[in-house]
Structure formats: structure tokens, C-alpha cells
Amino acid sequence: MAWRTRGRRGDALEELIDLTNTYYKDHQFARVDKISTPVTVIDVNERSQITLGYYEKKSTVDYIGIAQGVAICFDAKETNLLSIPLSNIHSHQLEYMQDFAKQGGISFLIVHFKRSNDYYLVPLEIIEEIINVGKRKSIPYSAMKKAIPIGFFHDQYLNYLAAVNVYLQNKQAAERD
């Protein structure tokens, strides 16, 4: 796939997450890094901007890190729709998230529904549940009832670590039952 054909999907959400991750790092709450997709540059314009390139290999997920001793990996998805198309979650990303979880890490999506300006942490288990049903081509907004809402703090940072804590508490409670 050519680099210039992917567009700039999810950039606003990723910028918000990057800003939040800088805050988390500076305050020693977490270390979460954006994972870049390696690109082979084919053409550069006179302003040194890449105008044509190809992905060297499939990427994993958007972010990997550690938060208070817990390994986390997640992908950022943003949509104008009332659902997240499953085609936006590539098989190699899902496989990576599953492998990560098998090793004791936490895998999830951070989803932004632009219409309602809602943010959610969608655990891997919800994604797998919808995929395993096999009849859906998307994760509907109604599935967010099982997801964890993400709020803001200091009016500018996405408070996703609070959502991770809620997820961990829910998971521990389910394991006790």
C-alpha cells in the first residue's frame, strides 16, 4: 500500500493520546510509546516532505507501554460513524493483541466516536466476542455499554489510565466469581 493513500485517519485522537502520554511520562504514571510503521521512502519533494513511500512491513498496534507495572498495548480508532468497521482492525493487529494478552499484558482499543464526542476503552475480549459471532462487520455503538468510558483530566488529557484501572478491577472481580 502506498503511504500517500492511507490519509490521516485518527490523527486528532493520536495527537490527544500523544499529549496524554507525555503527561503520564513526565509525572511517572506510565511510559507508553507510539509505534511507528517503517516506511521505505521513494520520493521526496523540494520541502523534504515524503510524497511517495511504501510500508516495509505490517505494523503491530499504535501504542505499547507499561503503566504501574502493567504491560499495555492498544490501537487508536476514530470514526464519524456509529460503529467501528472490523475492517479497520487488521488481522495482524488482532493477532498481536492476542499474543500480548497471552503473555499477561492488557490489549484494547481506544475509540473516539466523533458524532457524540465519546471516548471508550474497548477491551480485547469485546472485540473477540463480536468477531466470533461472525455476523457483524463492525463494532456497533451499542457495544460500548460493555466498554469503559474515558473522560478527561485537567480539561486536556484523555484519562485512559483510569479506564485501564476500571478494566483491571472488573477483570479481577470476574475472576473471583
JSON list of C-alpha atoms in Angstrom, two decimals, residues 35-115:
[
{"chain": "A", "resi": 35, "resn": "ILE", "atom": "CA", "xyz": [4.98, 2.63, 17.46]},
{"chain": "A", "resi": 36, "resn": "SER", "atom": "CA", "xyz": [5.92, 3.94, 14.04]},
{"chain": "A", "resi": 37, "resn": "THR", "atom": "CA", "xyz": [5.34, 1.91, 10.92]},
{"chain": "A", "resi": 38, "resn": "PRO", "atom": "CA", "xyz": [8.59, 1.58, 8.96]},
{"chain": "A", "resi": 39, "resn": "VAL", "atom": "CA", "xyz": [8.29, 3.28, 5.56]},
{"chain": "A", "resi": 40, "resn": "THR", "atom": "CA", "xyz": [10.58, 2.96, 2.55]},
{"chain": "A", "resi": 41, "resn": "VAL", "atom": "CA", "xyz": [10.78, 6.44, 1.04]},
{"chain": "A", "resi": 42, "resn": "ILE", "atom": "CA", "xyz": [10.51, 6.54, -2.76]},
{"chain": "A", "resi": 43, "resn": "ASP", "atom": "CA", "xyz": [10.08, 10.24, -3.46]},
{"chain": "A", "resi": 44, "resn": "VAL", "atom": "CA", "xyz": [10.60, 13.48, -1.52]},
{"chain": "A", "resi": 45, "resn": "ASN", "atom": "CA", "xyz": [9.52, 16.96, -2.63]},
{"chain": "A", "resi": 46, "resn": "GLU", "atom": "CA", "xyz": [11.58, 20.16, -2.52]},
{"chain": "A", "resi": 47, "resn": "ARG", "atom": "CA", "xyz": [10.46, 20.81, 1.08]},
{"chain": "A", "resi": 48, "resn": "SER", "atom": "CA", "xyz": [11.83, 17.41, 2.19]},
{"chain": "A", "resi": 49, "resn": "GLN", "atom": "CA", "xyz": [8.32, 16.00, 2.63]},
{"chain": "A", "resi": 50, "resn": "ILE", "atom": "CA", "xyz": [7.71, 12.37, 1.75]},
{"chain": "A", "resi": 51, "resn": "THR", "atom": "CA", "xyz": [5.44, 12.30, -1.29]},
{"chain": "A", "resi": 52, "resn": "LEU", "atom": "CA", "xyz": [5.66, 8.59, -2.08]},
{"chain": "A", "resi": 53, "resn": "GLY", "atom": "CA", "xyz": [6.63, 5.64, 0.06]},
{"chain": "A", "resi": 54, "resn": "TYR", "atom": "CA", "xyz": [5.72, 2.07, 0.89]},
{"chain": "A", "resi": 55, "resn": "TYR", "atom": "CA", "xyz": [5.28, 0.31, 4.20]},
{"chain": "A", "resi": 56, "resn": "GLU", "atom": "CA", "xyz": [8.19, -2.07, 4.78]},
{"chain": "A", "resi": 57, "resn": "LYS", "atom": "CA", "xyz": [6.12, -4.45, 6.90]},
{"chain": "A", "resi": 58, "resn": "LYS", "atom": "CA", "xyz": [2.81, -4.68, 8.68]},
{"chain": "A", "resi": 59, "resn": "SER", "atom": "CA", "xyz": [2.62, -2.68, 11.85]},
{"chain": "A", "resi": 60, "resn": "THR", "atom": "CA", "xyz": [1.66, -4.07, 15.23]},
{"chain": "A", "resi": 61, "resn": "VAL", "atom": "CA", "xyz": [-0.50, -1.65, 17.21]},
{"chain": "A", "resi": 62, "resn": "ASP", "atom": "CA", "xyz": [-0.32, 2.12, 17.64]},
{"chain": "A", "resi": 63, "resn": "TYR", "atom": "CA", "xyz": [0.94, 2.15, 21.25]},
{"chain": "A", "resi": 64, "resn": "ILE", "atom": "CA", "xyz": [2.89, -0.12, 23.59]},
{"chain": "A", "resi": 65, "resn": "GLY", "atom": "CA", "xyz": [3.98, 0.61, 27.12]},
{"chain": "A", "resi": 66, "resn": "ILE", "atom": "CA", "xyz": [3.84, -0.06, 30.81]},
{"chain": "A", "resi": 67, "resn": "ALA", "atom": "CA", "xyz": [1.61, 1.59, 33.38]},
{"chain": "A", "resi": 68, "resn": "GLN", "atom": "CA", "xyz": [2.33, 0.99, 37.07]},
{"chain": "A", "resi": 69, "resn": "GLY", "atom": "CA", "xyz": [3.80, -2.43, 36.34]},
{"chain": "A", "resi": 70, "resn": "VAL", "atom": "CA", "xyz": [1.14, -3.50, 33.84]},
{"chain": "A", "resi": 71, "resn": "ALA", "atom": "CA", "xyz": [2.10, -4.01, 30.20]},
{"chain": "A", "resi": 72, "resn": "ILE", "atom": "CA", "xyz": [-0.41, -2.41, 27.83]},
{"chain": "A", "resi": 73, "resn": "CYS", "atom": "CA", "xyz": [-0.84, -2.29, 24.08]},
{"chain": "A", "resi": 74, "resn": "PHE", "atom": "CA", "xyz": [-3.59, -0.56, 22.18]},
{"chain": "A", "resi": 75, "resn": "ASP", "atom": "CA", "xyz": [-4.70, 0.85, 18.89]},
{"chain": "A", "resi": 76, "resn": "ALA", "atom": "CA", "xyz": [-6.46, 4.18, 18.39]},
{"chain": "A", "resi": 77, "resn": "LYS", "atom": "CA", "xyz": [-9.59, 4.22, 16.23]},
{"chain": "A", "resi": 78, "resn": "GLU", "atom": "CA", "xyz": [-11.66, 7.25, 15.32]},
{"chain": "A", "resi": 79, "resn": "THR", "atom": "CA", "xyz": [-14.91, 7.27, 13.38]},
{"chain": "A", "resi": 80, "resn": "ASN", "atom": "CA", "xyz": [-17.67, 9.54, 12.09]},
{"chain": "A", "resi": 81, "resn": "LEU", "atom": "CA", "xyz": [-19.98, 6.52, 12.03]},
{"chain": "A", "resi": 82, "resn": "LEU", "atom": "CA", "xyz": [-21.99, 4.91, 14.81]},
{"chain": "A", "resi": 83, "resn": "SER", "atom": "CA", "xyz": [-19.76, 1.85, 14.61]},
{"chain": "A", "resi": 84, "resn": "ILE", "atom": "CA", "xyz": [-16.14, 0.85, 14.13]},
{"chain": "A", "resi": 85, "resn": "PRO", "atom": "CA", "xyz": [-15.76, -1.23, 10.96]},
{"chain": "A", "resi": 86, "resn": "LEU", "atom": "CA", "xyz": [-13.99, -4.50, 11.74]},
{"chain": "A", "resi": 87, "resn": "SER", "atom": "CA", "xyz": [-12.04, -3.95, 8.52]},
{"chain": "A", "resi": 88, "resn": "ASN", "atom": "CA", "xyz": [-10.23, -1.16, 10.44]},
{"chain": "A", "resi": 89, "resn": "ILE", "atom": "CA", "xyz": [-8.84, -3.80, 12.82]},
{"chain": "A", "resi": 90, "resn": "HIS", "atom": "CA", "xyz": [-6.38, -5.74, 10.72]},
{"chain": "A", "resi": 91, "resn": "SER", "atom": "CA", "xyz": [-5.76, -9.43, 11.36]},
{"chain": "A", "resi": 92, "resn": "HIS", "atom": "CA", "xyz": [-2.08, -8.87, 12.20]},
{"chain": "A", "resi": 93, "resn": "GLN", "atom": "CA", "xyz": [-3.09, -6.23, 14.79]},
{"chain": "A", "resi": 94, "resn": "LEU", "atom": "CA", "xyz": [-5.64, -8.55, 16.37]},
{"chain": "A", "resi": 95, "resn": "GLU", "atom": "CA", "xyz": [-3.08, -11.38, 16.43]},
{"chain": "A", "resi": 96, "resn": "TYR", "atom": "CA", "xyz": [-0.53, -9.10, 18.09]},
{"chain": "A", "resi": 97, "resn": "MET", "atom": "CA", "xyz": [-3.06, -8.01, 20.71]},
{"chain": "A", "resi": 98, "resn": "GLN", "atom": "CA", "xyz": [-4.00, -11.64, 21.41]},
{"chain": "A", "resi": 99, "resn": "ASP", "atom": "CA", "xyz": [-0.34, -12.68, 21.75]},
{"chain": "A", "resi": 100, "resn": "PHE", "atom": "CA", "xyz": [0.30, -9.70, 24.03]},
{"chain": "A", "resi": 101, "resn": "ALA", "atom": "CA", "xyz": [-2.63, -10.70, 26.26]},
{"chain": "A", "resi": 102, "resn": "LYS", "atom": "CA", "xyz": [-1.44, -14.32, 26.41]},
{"chain": "A", "resi": 103, "resn": "GLN", "atom": "CA", "xyz": [1.83, -13.02, 27.87]},
{"chain": "A", "resi": 104, "resn": "GLY", "atom": "CA", "xyz": [-0.04, -11.24, 30.67]},
{"chain": "A", "resi": 105, "resn": "GLY", "atom": "CA", "xyz": [-0.42, -7.82, 29.07]},
{"chain": "A", "resi": 106, "resn": "ILE", "atom": "CA", "xyz": [-3.60, -5.86, 28.52]},
{"chain": "A", "resi": 107, "resn": "SER", "atom": "CA", "xyz": [-4.79, -5.24, 24.96]},
{"chain": "A", "resi": 108, "resn": "PHE", "atom": "CA", "xyz": [-7.52, -2.83, 23.95]},
{"chain": "A", "resi": 109, "resn": "LEU", "atom": "CA", "xyz": [-8.72, -0.16, 21.57]},
{"chain": "A", "resi": 110, "resn": "ILE", "atom": "CA", "xyz": [-9.21, 3.48, 22.40]},
{"chain": "A", "resi": 111, "resn": "VAL", "atom": "CA", "xyz": [-12.18, 4.51, 20.29]},
{"chain": "A", "resi": 112, "resn": "HIS", "atom": "CA", "xyz": [-13.45, 8.02, 19.58]},
{"chain": "A", "resi": 113, "resn": "PHE", "atom": "CA", "xyz": [-16.95, 8.42, 18.19]},
{"chain": "A", "resi": 114, "resn": "LYS", "atom": "CA", "xyz": [-16.80, 11.88, 16.64]},
{"chain": "A", "resi": 115, "resn": "ARG", "atom": "CA", "xyz": [-20.57, 12.34, 16.33]}
]
